[in-house]
mmCIF file of C-alpha atoms in Angstrom:
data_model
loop_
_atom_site.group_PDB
_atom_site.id
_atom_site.type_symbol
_atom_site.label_atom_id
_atom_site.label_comp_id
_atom_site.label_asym_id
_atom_site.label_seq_id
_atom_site.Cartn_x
_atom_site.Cartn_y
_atom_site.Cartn_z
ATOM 1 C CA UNK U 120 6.327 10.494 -25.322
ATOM 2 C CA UNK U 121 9.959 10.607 -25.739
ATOM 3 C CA UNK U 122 11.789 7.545 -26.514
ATOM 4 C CA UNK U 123 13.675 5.600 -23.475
ATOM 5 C CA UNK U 124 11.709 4.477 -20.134
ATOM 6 C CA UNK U 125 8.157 5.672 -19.849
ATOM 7 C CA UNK U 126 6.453 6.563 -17.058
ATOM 8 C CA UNK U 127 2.946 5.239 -15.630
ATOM 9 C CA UNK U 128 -0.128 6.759 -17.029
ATOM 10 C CA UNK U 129 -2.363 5.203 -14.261
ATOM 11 C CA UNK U 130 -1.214 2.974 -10.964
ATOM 12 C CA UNK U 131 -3.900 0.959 -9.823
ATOM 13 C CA UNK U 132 -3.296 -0.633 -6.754
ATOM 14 C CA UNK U 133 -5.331 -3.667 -5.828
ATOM 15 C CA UNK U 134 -4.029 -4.180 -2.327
ATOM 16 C CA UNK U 135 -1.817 -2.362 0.603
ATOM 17 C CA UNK U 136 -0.397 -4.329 3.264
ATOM 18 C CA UNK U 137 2.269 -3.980 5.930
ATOM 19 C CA UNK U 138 5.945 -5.137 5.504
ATOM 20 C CA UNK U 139 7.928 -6.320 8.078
ATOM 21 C CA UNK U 140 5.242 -6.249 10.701
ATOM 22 C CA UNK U 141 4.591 -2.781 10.506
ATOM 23 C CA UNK U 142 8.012 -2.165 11.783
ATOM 24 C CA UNK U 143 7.941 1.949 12.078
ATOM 25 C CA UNK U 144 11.373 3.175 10.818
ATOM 26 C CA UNK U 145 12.454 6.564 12.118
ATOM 27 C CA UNK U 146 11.892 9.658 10.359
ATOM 28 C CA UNK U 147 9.954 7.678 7.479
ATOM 29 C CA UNK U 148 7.685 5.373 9.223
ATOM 30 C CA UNK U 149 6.057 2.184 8.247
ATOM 31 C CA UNK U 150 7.061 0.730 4.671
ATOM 32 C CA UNK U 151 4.291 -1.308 3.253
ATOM 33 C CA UNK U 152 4.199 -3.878 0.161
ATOM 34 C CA UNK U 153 1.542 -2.820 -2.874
ATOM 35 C CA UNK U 154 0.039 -5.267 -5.215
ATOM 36 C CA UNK U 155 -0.571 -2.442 -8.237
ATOM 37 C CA UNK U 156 -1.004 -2.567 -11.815
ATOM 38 C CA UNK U 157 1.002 -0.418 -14.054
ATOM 39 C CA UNK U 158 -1.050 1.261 -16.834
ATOM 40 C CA UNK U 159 1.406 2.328 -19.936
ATOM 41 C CA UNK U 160 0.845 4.400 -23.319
ATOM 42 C CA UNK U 161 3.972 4.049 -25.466
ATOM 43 C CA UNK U 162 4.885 5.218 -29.100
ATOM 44 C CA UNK U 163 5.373 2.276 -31.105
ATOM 45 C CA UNK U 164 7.248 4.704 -33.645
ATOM 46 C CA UNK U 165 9.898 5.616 -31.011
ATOM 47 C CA UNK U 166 13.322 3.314 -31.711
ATOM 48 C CA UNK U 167 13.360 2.543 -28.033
ATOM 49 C CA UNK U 168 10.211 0.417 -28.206
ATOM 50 C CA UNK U 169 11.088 -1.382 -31.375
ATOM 51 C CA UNK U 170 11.772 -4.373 -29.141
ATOM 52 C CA UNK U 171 8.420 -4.886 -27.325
ATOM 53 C CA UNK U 172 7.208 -7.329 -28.615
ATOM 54 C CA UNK U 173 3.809 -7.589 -30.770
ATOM 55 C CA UNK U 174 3.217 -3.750 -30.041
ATOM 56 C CA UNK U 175 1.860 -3.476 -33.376
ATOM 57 C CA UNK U 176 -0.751 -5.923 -32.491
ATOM 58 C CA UNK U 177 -1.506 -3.223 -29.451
ATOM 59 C CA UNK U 178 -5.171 -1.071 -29.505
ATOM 60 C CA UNK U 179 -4.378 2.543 -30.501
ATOM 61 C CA UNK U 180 -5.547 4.592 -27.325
ATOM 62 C CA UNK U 181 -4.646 7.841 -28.672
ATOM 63 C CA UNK U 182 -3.072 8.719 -31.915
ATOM 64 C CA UNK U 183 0.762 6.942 -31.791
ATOM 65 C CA UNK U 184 0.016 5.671 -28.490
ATOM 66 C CA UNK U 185 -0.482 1.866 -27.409
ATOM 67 C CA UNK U 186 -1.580 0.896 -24.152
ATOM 68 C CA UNK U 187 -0.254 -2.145 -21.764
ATOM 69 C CA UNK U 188 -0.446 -2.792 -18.700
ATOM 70 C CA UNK U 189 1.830 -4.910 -16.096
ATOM 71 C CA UNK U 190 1.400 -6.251 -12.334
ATOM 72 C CA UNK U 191 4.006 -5.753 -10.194
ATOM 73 C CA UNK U 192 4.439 -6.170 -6.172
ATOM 74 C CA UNK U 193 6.283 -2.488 -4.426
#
């Protein structure tokens, strides 16, 4: 992975509900709000991760990869 934001290696989304009532919008429809993990595998060589912190401490999922995860509401 190249240094800088990475991207998601796996989503996992724990629940889908509607927003706003399920207030269709037009010509996109219905937004919705998703509970969802975010699965990450960084490079704790790269200088752009040098300030996570304890991502030495990380399990090795691959070689020069580290794996986190983080919840976040969409």
């Amino acid at each position: 992975m190249s240094p800088g934001p990475q991207r998601p290696v796996r989503l996992e989304v724990h629940t889908r509900e509607p927003f706003a009532e399920a207030h269709r919008l037009p010509g996109t429809g219905a937004y919705e709000v998703l509970t969802a993990t975010a699965h990450y595998a960084v490079d704790p060589r790269a200088a752009a991760n040098h300030a996570i912190p304890d991502l030495d401490s990380y399990p090795p999922t691959a070689p020069a990869r580290c794996a986190s995860a983080v919840g976040t509401a969409v």
